[in-house]
Coordinates of C-alpha atoms in Angstrom, one line a residue:
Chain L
X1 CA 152.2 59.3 121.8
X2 CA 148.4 58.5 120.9
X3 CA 148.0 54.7 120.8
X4 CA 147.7 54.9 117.1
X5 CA 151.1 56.3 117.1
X6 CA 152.4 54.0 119.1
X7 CA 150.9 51.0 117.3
X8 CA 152.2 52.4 114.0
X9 CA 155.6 52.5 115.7
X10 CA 155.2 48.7 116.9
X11 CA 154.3 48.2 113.1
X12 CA 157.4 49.8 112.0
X13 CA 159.5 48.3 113.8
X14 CA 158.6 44.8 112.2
X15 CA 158.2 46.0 108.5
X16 CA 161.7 45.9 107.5
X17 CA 161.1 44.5 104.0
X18 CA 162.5 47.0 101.2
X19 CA 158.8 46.6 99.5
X20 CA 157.4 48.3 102.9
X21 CA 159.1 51.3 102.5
X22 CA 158.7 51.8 106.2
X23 CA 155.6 52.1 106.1
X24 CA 156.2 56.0 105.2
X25 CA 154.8 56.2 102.1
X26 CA 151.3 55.8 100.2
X27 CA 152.0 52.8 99.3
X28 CA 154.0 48.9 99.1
X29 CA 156.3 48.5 96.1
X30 CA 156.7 44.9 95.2
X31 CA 159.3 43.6 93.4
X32 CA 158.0 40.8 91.0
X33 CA 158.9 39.4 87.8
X34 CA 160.0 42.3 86.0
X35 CA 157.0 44.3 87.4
X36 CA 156.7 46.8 90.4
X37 CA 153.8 46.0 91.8
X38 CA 151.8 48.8 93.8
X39 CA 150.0 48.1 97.0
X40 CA 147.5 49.9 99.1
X41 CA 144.9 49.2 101.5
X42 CA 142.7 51.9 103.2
X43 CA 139.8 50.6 106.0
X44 CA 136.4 53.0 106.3
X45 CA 134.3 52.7 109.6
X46 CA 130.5 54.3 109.5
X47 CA 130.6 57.2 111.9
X48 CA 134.3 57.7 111.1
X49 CA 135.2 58.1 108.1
X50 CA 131.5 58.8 106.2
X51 CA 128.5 59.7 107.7
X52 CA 126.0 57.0 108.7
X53 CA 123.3 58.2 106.3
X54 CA 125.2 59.3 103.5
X55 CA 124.3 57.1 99.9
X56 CA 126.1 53.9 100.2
X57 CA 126.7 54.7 96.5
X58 CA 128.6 57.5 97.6
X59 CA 130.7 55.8 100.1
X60 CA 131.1 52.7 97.4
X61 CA 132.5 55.4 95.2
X62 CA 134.9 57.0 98.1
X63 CA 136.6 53.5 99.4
X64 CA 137.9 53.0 96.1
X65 CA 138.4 56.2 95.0
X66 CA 141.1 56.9 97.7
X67 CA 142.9 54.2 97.6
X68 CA 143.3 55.1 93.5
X69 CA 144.9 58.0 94.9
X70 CA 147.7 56.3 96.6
X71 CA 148.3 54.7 93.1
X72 CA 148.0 57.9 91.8
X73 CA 150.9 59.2 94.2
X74 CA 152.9 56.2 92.5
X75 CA 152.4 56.7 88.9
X76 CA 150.9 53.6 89.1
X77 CA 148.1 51.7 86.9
X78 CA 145.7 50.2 88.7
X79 CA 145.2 46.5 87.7
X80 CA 142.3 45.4 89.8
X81 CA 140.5 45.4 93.5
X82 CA 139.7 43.4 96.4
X83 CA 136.8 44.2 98.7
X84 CA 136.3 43.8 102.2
X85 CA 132.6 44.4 103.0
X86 CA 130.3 44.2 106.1
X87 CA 126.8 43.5 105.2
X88 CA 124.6 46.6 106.3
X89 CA 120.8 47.1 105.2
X90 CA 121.3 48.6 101.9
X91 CA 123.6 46.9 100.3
X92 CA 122.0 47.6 96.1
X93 CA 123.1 51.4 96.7
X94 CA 126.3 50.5 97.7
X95 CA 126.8 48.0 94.6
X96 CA 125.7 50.7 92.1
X97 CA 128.5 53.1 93.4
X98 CA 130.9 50.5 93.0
X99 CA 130.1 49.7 89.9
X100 CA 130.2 53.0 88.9
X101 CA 133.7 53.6 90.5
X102 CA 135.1 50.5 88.7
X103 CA 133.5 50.9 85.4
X104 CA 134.9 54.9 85.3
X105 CA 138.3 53.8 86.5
X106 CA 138.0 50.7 84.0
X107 CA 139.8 48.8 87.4
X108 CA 138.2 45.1 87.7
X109 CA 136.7 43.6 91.1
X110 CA 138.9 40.4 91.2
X111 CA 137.8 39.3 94.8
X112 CA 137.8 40.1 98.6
X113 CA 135.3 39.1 101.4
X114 CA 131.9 39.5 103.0
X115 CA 130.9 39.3 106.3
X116 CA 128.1 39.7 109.0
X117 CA 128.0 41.6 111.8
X118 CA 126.0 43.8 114.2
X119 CA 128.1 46.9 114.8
X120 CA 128.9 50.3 112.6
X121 CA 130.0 48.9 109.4
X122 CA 133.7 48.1 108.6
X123 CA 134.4 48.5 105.0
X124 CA 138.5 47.8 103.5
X125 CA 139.7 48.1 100.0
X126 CA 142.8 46.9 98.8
X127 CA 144.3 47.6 95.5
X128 CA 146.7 46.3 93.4
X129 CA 148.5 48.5 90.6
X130 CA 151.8 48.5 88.3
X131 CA 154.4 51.3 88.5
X132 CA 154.7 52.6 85.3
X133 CA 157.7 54.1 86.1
X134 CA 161.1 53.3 87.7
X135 CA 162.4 54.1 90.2
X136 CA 158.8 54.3 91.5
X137 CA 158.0 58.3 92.8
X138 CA 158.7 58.1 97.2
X139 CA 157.6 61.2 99.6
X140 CA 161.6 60.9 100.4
X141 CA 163.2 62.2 97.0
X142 CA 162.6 65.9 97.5
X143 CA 165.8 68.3 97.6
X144 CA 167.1 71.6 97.9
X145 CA 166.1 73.8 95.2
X146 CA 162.8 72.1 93.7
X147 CA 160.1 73.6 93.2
X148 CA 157.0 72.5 95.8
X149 CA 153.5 71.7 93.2
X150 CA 150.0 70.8 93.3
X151 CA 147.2 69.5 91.0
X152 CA 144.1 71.2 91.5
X153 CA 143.0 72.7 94.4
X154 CA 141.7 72.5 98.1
X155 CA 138.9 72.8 99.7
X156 CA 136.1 71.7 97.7
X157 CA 135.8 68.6 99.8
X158 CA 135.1 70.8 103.3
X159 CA 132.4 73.0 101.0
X160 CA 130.8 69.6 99.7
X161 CA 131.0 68.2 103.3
X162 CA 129.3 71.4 104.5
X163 CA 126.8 71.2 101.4
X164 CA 125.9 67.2 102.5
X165 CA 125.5 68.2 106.2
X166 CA 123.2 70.9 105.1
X167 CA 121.2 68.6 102.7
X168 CA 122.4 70.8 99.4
X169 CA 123.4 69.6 96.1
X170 CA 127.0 70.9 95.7
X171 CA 128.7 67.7 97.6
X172 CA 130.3 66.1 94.8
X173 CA 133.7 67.3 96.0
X174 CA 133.1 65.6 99.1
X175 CA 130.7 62.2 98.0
X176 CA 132.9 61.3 94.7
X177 CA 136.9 62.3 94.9
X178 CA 138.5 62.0 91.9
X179 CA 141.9 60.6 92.1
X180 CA 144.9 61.5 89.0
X181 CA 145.2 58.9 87.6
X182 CA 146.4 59.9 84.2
X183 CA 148.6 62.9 86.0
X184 CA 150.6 60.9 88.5
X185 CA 151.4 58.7 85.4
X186 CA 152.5 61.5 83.6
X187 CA 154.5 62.9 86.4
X188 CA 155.9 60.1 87.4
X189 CA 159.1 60.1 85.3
X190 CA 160.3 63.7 86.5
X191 CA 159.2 64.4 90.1
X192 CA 161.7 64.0 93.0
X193 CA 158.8 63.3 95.8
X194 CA 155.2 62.6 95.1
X195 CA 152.6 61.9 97.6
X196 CA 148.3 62.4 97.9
X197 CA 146.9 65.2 99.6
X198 CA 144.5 63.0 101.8
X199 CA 144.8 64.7 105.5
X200 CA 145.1 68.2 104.8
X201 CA 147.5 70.3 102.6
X202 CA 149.5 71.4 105.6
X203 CA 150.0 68.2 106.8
X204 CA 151.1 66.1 104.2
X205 CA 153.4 68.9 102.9
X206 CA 155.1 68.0 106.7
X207 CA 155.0 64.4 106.1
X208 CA 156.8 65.0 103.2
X209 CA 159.2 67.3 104.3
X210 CA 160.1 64.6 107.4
X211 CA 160.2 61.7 104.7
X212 CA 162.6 63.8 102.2
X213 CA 164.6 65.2 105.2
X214 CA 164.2 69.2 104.2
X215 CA 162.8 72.0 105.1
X216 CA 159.3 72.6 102.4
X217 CA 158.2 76.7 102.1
X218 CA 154.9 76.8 101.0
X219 CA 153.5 80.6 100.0
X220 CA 149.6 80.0 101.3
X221 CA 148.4 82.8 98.4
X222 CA 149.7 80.7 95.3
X223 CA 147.4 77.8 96.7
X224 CA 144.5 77.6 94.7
X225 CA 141.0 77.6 96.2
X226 CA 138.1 75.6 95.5
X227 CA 136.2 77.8 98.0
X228 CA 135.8 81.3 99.4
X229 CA 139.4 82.6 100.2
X230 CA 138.1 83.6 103.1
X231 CA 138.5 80.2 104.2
X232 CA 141.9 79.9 103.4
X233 CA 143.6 78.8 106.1
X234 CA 140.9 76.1 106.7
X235 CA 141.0 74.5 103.4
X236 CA 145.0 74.6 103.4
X237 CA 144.2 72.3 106.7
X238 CA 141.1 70.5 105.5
X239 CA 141.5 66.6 104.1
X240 CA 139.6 65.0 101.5
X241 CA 140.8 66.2 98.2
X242 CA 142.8 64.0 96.7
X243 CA 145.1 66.5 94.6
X244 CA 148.8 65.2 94.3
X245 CA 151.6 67.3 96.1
X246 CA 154.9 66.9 94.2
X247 CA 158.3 68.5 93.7
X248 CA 160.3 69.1 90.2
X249 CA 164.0 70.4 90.2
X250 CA 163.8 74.4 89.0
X251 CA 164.7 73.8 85.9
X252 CA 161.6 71.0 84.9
X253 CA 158.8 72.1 83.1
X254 CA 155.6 70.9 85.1
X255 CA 154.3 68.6 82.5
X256 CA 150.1 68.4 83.8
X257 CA 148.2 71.2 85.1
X258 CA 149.5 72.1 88.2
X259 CA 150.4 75.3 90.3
X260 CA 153.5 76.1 91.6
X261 CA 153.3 76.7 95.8
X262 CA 156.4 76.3 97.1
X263 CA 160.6 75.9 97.4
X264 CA 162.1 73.0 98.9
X265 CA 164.7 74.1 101.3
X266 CA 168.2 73.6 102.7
X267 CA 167.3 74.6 106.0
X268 CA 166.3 71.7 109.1
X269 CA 165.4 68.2 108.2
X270 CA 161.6 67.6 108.5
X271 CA 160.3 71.2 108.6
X272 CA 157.2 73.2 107.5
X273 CA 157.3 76.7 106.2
X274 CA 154.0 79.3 105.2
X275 CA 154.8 82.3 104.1
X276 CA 157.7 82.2 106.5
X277 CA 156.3 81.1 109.5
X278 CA 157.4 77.6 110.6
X279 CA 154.4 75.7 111.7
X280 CA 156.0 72.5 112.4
X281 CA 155.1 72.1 115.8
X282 CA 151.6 73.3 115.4
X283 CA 149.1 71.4 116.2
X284 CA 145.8 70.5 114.1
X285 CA 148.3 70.9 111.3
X286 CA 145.7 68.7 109.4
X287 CA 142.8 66.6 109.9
X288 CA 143.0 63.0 111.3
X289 CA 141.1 60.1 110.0
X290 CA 139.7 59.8 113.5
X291 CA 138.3 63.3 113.2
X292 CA 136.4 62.8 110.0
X293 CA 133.6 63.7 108.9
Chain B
X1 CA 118.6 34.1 98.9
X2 CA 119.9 35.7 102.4
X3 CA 121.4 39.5 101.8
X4 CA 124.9 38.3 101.6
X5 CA 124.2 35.9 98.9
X6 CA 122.5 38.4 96.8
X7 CA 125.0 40.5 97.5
X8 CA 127.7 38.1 96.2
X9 CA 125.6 37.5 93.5
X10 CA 125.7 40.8 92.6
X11 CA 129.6 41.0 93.3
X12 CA 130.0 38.2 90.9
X13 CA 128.4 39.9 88.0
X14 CA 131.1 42.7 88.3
X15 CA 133.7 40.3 88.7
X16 CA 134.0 39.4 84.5
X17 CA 137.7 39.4 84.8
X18 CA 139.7 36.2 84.6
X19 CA 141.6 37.0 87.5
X20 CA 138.3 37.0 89.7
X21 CA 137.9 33.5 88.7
X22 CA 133.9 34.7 89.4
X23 CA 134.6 34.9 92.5
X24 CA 134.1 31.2 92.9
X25 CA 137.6 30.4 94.2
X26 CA 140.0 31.1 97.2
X27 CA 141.7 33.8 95.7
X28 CA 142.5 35.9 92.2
X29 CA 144.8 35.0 90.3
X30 CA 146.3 37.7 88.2
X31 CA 149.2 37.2 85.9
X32 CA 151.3 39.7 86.1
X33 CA 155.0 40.6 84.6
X34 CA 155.4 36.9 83.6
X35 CA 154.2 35.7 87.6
X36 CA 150.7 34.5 88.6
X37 CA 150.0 36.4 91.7
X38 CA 148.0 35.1 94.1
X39 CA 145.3 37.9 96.3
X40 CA 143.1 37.1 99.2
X41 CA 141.5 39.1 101.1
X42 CA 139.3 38.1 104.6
X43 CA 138.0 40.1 107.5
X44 CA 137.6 39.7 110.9
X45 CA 135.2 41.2 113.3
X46 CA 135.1 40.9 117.1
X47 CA 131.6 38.6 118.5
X48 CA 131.3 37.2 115.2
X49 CA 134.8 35.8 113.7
X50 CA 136.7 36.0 117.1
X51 CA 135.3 35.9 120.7
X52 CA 135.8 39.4 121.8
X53 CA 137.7 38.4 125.2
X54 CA 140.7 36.1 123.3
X55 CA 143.8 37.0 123.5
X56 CA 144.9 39.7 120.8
X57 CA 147.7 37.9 120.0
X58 CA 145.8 34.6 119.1
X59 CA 143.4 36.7 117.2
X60 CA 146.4 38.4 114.9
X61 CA 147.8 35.1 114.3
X62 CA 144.5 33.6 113.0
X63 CA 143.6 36.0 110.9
X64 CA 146.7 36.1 108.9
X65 CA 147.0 31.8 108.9
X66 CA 143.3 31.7 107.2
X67 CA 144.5 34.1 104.6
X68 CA 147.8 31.9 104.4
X69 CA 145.8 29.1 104.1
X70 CA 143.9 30.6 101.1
X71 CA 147.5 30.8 99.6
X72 CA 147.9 27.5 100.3
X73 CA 145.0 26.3 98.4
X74 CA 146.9 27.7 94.9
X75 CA 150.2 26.3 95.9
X76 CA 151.7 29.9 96.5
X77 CA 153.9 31.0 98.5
X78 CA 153.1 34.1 100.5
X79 CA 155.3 37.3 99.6
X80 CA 153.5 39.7 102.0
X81 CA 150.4 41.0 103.4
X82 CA 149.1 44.2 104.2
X83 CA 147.0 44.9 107.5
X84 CA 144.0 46.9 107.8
X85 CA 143.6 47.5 112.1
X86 CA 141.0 49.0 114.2
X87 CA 142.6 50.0 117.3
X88 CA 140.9 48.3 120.8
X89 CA 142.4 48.4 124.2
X90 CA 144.6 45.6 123.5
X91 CA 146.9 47.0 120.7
X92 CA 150.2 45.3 122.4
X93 CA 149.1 42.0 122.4
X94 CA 148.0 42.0 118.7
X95 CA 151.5 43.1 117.8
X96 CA 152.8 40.3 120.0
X97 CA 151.0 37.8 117.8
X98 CA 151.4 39.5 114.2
X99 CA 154.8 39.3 114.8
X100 CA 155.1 35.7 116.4
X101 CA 152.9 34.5 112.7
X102 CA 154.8 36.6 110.4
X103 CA 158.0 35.3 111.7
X104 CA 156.8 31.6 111.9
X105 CA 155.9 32.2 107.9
X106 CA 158.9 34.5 106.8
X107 CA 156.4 36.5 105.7
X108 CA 157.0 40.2 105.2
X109 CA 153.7 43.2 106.4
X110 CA 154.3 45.5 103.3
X111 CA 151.6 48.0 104.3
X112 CA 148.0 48.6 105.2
X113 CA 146.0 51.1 107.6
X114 CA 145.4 51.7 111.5
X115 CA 141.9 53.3 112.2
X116 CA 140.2 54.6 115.2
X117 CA 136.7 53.9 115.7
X118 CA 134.0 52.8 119.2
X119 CA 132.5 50.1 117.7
X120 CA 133.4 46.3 118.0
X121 CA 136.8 45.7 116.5
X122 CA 137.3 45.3 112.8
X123 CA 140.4 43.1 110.9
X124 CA 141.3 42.7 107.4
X125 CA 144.1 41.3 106.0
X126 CA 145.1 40.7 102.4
X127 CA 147.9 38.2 101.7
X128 CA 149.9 38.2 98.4
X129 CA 151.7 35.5 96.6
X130 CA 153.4 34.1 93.6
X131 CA 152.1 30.6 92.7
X132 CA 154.8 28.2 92.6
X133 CA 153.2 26.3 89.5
X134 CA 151.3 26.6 86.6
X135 CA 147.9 25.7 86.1
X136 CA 147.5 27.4 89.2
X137 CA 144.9 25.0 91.5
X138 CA 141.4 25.7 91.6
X139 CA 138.2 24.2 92.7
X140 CA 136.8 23.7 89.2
X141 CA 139.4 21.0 88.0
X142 CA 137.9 17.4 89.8
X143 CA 137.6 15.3 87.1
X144 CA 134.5 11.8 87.6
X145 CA 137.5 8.8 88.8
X146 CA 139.9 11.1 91.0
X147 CA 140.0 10.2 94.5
X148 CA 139.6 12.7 97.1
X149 CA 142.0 13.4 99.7
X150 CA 142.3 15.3 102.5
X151 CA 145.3 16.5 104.8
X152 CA 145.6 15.9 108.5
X153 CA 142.6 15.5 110.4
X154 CA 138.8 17.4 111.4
X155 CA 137.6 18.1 115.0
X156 CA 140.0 20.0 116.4
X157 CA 139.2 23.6 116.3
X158 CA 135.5 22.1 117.1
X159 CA 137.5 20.7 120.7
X160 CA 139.9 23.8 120.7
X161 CA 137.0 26.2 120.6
X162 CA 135.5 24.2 123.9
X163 CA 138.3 24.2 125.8
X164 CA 138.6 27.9 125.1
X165 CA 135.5 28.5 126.6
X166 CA 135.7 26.3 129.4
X167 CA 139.3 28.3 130.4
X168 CA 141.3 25.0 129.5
X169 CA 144.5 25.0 127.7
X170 CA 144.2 22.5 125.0
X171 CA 142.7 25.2 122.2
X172 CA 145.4 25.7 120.2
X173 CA 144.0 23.9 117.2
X174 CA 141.4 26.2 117.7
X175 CA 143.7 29.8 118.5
X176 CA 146.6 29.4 115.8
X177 CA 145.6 27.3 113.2
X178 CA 148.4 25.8 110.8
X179 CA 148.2 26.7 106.8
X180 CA 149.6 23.9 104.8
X181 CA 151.8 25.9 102.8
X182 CA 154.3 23.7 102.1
X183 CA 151.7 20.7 101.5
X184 CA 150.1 23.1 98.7
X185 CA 153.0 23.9 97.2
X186 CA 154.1 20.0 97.5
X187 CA 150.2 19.3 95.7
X188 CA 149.9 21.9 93.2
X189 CA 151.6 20.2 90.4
X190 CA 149.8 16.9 90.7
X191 CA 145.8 18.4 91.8
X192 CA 142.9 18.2 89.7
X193 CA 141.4 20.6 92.0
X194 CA 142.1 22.0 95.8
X195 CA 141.0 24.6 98.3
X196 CA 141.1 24.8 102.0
X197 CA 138.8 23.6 104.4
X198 CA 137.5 26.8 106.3
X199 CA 133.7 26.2 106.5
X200 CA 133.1 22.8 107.5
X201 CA 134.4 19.5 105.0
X202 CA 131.4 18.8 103.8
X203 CA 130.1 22.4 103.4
X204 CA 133.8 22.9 101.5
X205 CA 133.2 19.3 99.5
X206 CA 129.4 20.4 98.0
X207 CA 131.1 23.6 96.7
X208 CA 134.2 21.7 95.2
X209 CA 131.5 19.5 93.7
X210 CA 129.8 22.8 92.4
X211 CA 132.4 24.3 90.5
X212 CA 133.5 21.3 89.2
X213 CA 130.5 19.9 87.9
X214 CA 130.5 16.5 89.0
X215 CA 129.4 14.3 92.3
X216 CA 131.7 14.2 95.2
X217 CA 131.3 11.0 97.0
X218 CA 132.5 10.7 100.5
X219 CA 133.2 7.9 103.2
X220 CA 133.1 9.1 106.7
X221 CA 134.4 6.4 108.7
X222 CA 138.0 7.1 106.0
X223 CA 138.0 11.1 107.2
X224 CA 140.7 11.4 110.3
X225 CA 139.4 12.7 113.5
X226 CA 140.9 14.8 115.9
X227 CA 138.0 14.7 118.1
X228 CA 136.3 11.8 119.9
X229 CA 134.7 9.2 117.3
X230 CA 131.8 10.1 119.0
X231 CA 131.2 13.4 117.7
X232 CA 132.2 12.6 114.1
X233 CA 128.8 14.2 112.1
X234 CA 129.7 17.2 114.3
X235 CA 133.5 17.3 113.0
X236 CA 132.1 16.8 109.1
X237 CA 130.6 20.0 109.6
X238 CA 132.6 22.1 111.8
X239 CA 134.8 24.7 110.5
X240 CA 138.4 26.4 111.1
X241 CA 141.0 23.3 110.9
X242 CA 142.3 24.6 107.6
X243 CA 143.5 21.7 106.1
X244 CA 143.6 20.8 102.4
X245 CA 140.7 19.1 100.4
X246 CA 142.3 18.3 96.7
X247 CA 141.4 15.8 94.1
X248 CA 144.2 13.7 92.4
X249 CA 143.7 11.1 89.2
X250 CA 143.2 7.5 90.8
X251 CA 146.8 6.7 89.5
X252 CA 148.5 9.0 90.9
X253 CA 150.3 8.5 94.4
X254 CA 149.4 11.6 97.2
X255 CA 153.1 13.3 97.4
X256 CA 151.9 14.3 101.2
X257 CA 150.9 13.1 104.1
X258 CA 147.1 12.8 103.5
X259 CA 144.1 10.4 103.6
X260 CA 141.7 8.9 100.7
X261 CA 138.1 9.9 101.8
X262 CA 136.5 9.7 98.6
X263 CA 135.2 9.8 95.0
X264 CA 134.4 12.3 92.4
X265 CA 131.7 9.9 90.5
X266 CA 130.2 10.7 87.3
X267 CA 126.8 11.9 88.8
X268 CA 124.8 14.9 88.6
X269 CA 126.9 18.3 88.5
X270 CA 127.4 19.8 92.4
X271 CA 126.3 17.4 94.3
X272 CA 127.5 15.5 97.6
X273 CA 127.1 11.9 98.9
X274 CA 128.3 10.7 102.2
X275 CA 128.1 7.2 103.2
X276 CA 125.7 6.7 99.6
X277 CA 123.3 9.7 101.2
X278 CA 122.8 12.8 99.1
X279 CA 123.4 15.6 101.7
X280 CA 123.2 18.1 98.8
X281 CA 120.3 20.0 100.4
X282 CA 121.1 19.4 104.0
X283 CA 120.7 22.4 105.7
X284 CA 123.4 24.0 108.4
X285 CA 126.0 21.6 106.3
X286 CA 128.7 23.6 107.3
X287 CA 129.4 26.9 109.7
X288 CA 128.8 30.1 107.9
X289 CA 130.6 32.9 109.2
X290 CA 128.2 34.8 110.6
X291 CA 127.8 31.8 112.8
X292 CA 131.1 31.8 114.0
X293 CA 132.4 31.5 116.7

C-alpha cells in the first residue's frame, strides 16, 4: 500500500456516517431538512496538479470546474462555493478565471479562506449542491445486464495538455473542463451507477466496477476520440476530461447524448474488461493525481 | 492595501449573494430545504499556521476546533466536515488526532481529498452545520447600550505557544483549543452580535465594531487573564484562544458563564476604545495569520 492508500484506509475506517458513503464515491450526501445536500471538496497543489506557469485564470477556472463534476456525477445543482486560496504573485488573473467560472456556472462564492505562505501554492474548493433526484445516483448501483455509457469523449484533455506544454493554442480541453451539469441532472432519474471520468477512463470504469460489485466490459472501438485514434489506448488511460460514465438497464433509452461502450457483467465482483481482456490487475490503469500534469 | 486585502476585496465583490454575508462574517449562511446551514472553510499551512515540528495529531485537532469554533459563533451545531490533506511523513499521527477531535465533537468526516505534493504541508477543512436558531448571529447586529461580553479568559495560547517552544508541557491551551459550541448555541437566541476570537480580542472587537457600525468600548482591567497580569496588553492582542466575543442588550442577563468587558457606545461607526483610548488605527492590533505562529 502507497501511504496515500493507507491514509485513505485510516480515513475509512473513521467515516462511518451514512452521508460519507465510505468515502467511495464523488461525493457526501447530506441528509437535511427535506433536502440532500451534495458535498465535495478537491485540493490543487502548483507543480501537481497544474503547471506552475500556466494562467492562474486557467487554474481559477479548473478548481472549480472539477469539483462541478462530482456534482455532476450526482445530478446535483450546485448552490454555491467556498474557496481556499494561498496568496501567490498574481492573484488579478486568478480572480478573472474565477469569476468567469462562477458567472458561466451561475454558482455564487459564499466564502472560504486566504492565507500566506512561502511554498508552491495550495489551492481547495469546496462545493455545496442539491440532489435533484432521489435516491441520489452512487458508483455502487450498477448490475448485470446494463448497458456501460459515456458523455463525450476522451482525450482532448492529453491533446490540450500536449498543445500548453508546446505553447499552442488548442489547450482549452486541458485549461477550461467543462463539467455536465445539465446532463447528470437529466440522467439522474434513470441511471443505476454514475460517476466522473476524472483519472482516466480505464480507471474509473474499475472504480466503478469494485464499488457496484460486477464485472464492467468495455469494447475500446465504441469509445469516442477526441484525438488521433492512434492514441487510443492512451486517451482511454489519460485523466482530465470530465465526461460522465454511467450505466442504464437494456431496456432505457439514454436520455442525453451519450455513446454506448460497454455491458455490465455477471462475472467476478470488482473486475475490468476491454474487448475481452481483463485488465484488472494492470497497472498504470489510469493516471494519479500525483502524476499530473 | 497588502495583496491579500486586495484580494479579498476583490473576493467580496463576487460574493453578492446573501449567503456570503460579503464575506464579512465567520461563515455563510445558506438557507436551504427549510434549515440555515452554516459553511466555513480555513486552511492550514506548515511554518505559517502550525510550527512544522508539532505533533500531527495536535495539528489535526486544531485545525478542525477553529473551524468548530467558526460554527460556534452562529450557534450551529456541526453536522460534518470534509478534509482536504497533503500527505507528510507523519500521516499516522494526524489520523490519531482527527479521530481523538471528531470523537470529542460527535462530529462525522463526510468527505474531502488526500494529495501528494514536496512542498510544506497544506490543510483545509470545511465544517458544516445547521444553526440551532433563527436570526442566525452575526457580527453586524451590536446595537449603541449592549454590553459586551466575552467567554472564558485571553493569554493562554500566547503561554501555551511558549511552553511549546521551550519543550514544556503546559501548551495545551495552545495545541487543542476548545470551541464553545455549546455556549454558542446557549447565546444565539439572546446576541445582538457574536463571533469568535481567533485574531487577537481587540483585533476581533474593531471588526465587530466595523460591521456593526457603532463604537466598541472596552475595559481592560474587566477582560480575564489566563496569563500573568503582567503581560495583559500582550494577551489583548494575541490570537488562538477561541473564545466568544457577543454583545447582549444591557437588560438582559448572560445565559453563560462569561464576563462584562464593555460597551457598544453611540460613537463613530467601527471604531474601538480601550481604557477611553481610540486604538482604531493602532497598528499590529491583533496577529494576522501570516504572522502566526
Amino acid at each position: 500500500m502507497t501511504g496515500e492508500d493507507s491514509f485513505i484506509s485510516a480515513l475509512r475506517a473513521m467515516a462511518g456516517h451514512p452521508a460519507a458513503r465510505g468515502l467511495a464515491d464523488d461525493c457526501a450526501v447530506l441528509e437535511l431538512g427535506g433536502e440532500a445536500l451534495v458535498l465535495t471538496h478537491d485540493m490543487m497543489l502548483a507543480g501537481v496538479h497544474y503547471l506552475p506557469t500556466q494562467d492562474p485564470a486557467d487554474v481559477a477556472w479548473k478548481l472549480v470546474a472539477t469539483n462541478l463534476s462530482d456534482l455532476a456525477a450526482k445530478g446535483a445543482e450546485p448552490v454555491g462555493v467556498l474557496l481556499g486560496y494561498q496568496l501567490a504573485g498574481s492573484d488579478d488573473r486568478f480572480i478573472t478565471g474565477l469569476r468567469e467560472v462562477l458567472d458561466h456556472y451561475a454558482v455564487p462564492l459564499l466564502g472560504g479562506d486566504t492565507v500566506g505562505g512561502s511554498g508552491p501554492q495550495a489551492l481547495g474548493l469546496t462545493a455545496i449542491g442539491r440532489a435533484t433526484h432521489r435516491p441520489v445516483p452512487s458508483r455502487s448501483g450498477a448490475r448485470p445486464g446494463d448497458r456501460v455509457w459515456l458523455t463525450g469523449a476522451v482525450g482532448g484533455a492529453m491533446i490540450g495538455l500536449e498543445a500548453l506544454r508546446a505553447g499552442r493554442g488548442d489547450s482549452l480541453r486541458y485549461r477550461r473542463p467543462r463539467p455536465r451539469l445539465a446532463d447528470g441532472i437529466a440522467l439522474a432519474p434513470h441511471v443505476t451507477a454514475m460517476m466522473d471520468v476524472s483519472d482516466g477512463l480505464l480507471l474509473d470504469a474499475l472504480r466503478l466496477s469494485r464499488a457496484s460489485g460486477v464485472t464492467l466490459a468495455l469494447d475500446a472501438a465504441a469509445v469516442p476520440l477526441d484525438c488521433p485514434a492512434a492514441r487510443r489506448d492512451e486517451a482511454l488511460r489519460w485523466g482530465d476530461d470530465y465526461e460522465l460514465l454511467f450505466t442504464l438497464p437494456a431496456a432505457v433509452p439514454c436520455p442525453v447524448a451519450g455513446s454506448p461502450i460497454g455491458w455490465v457483467q455477471d462475472g467476478a465482483a470488482g473486475r475490468l474488461r476491454l474487448d475481452g481482456v481483463d485488465l484488472t490487475a494492470e497497472p498504470g490503469l489510469g493516471f494519479h493525481h500525483q502524476q499530473k500534469p
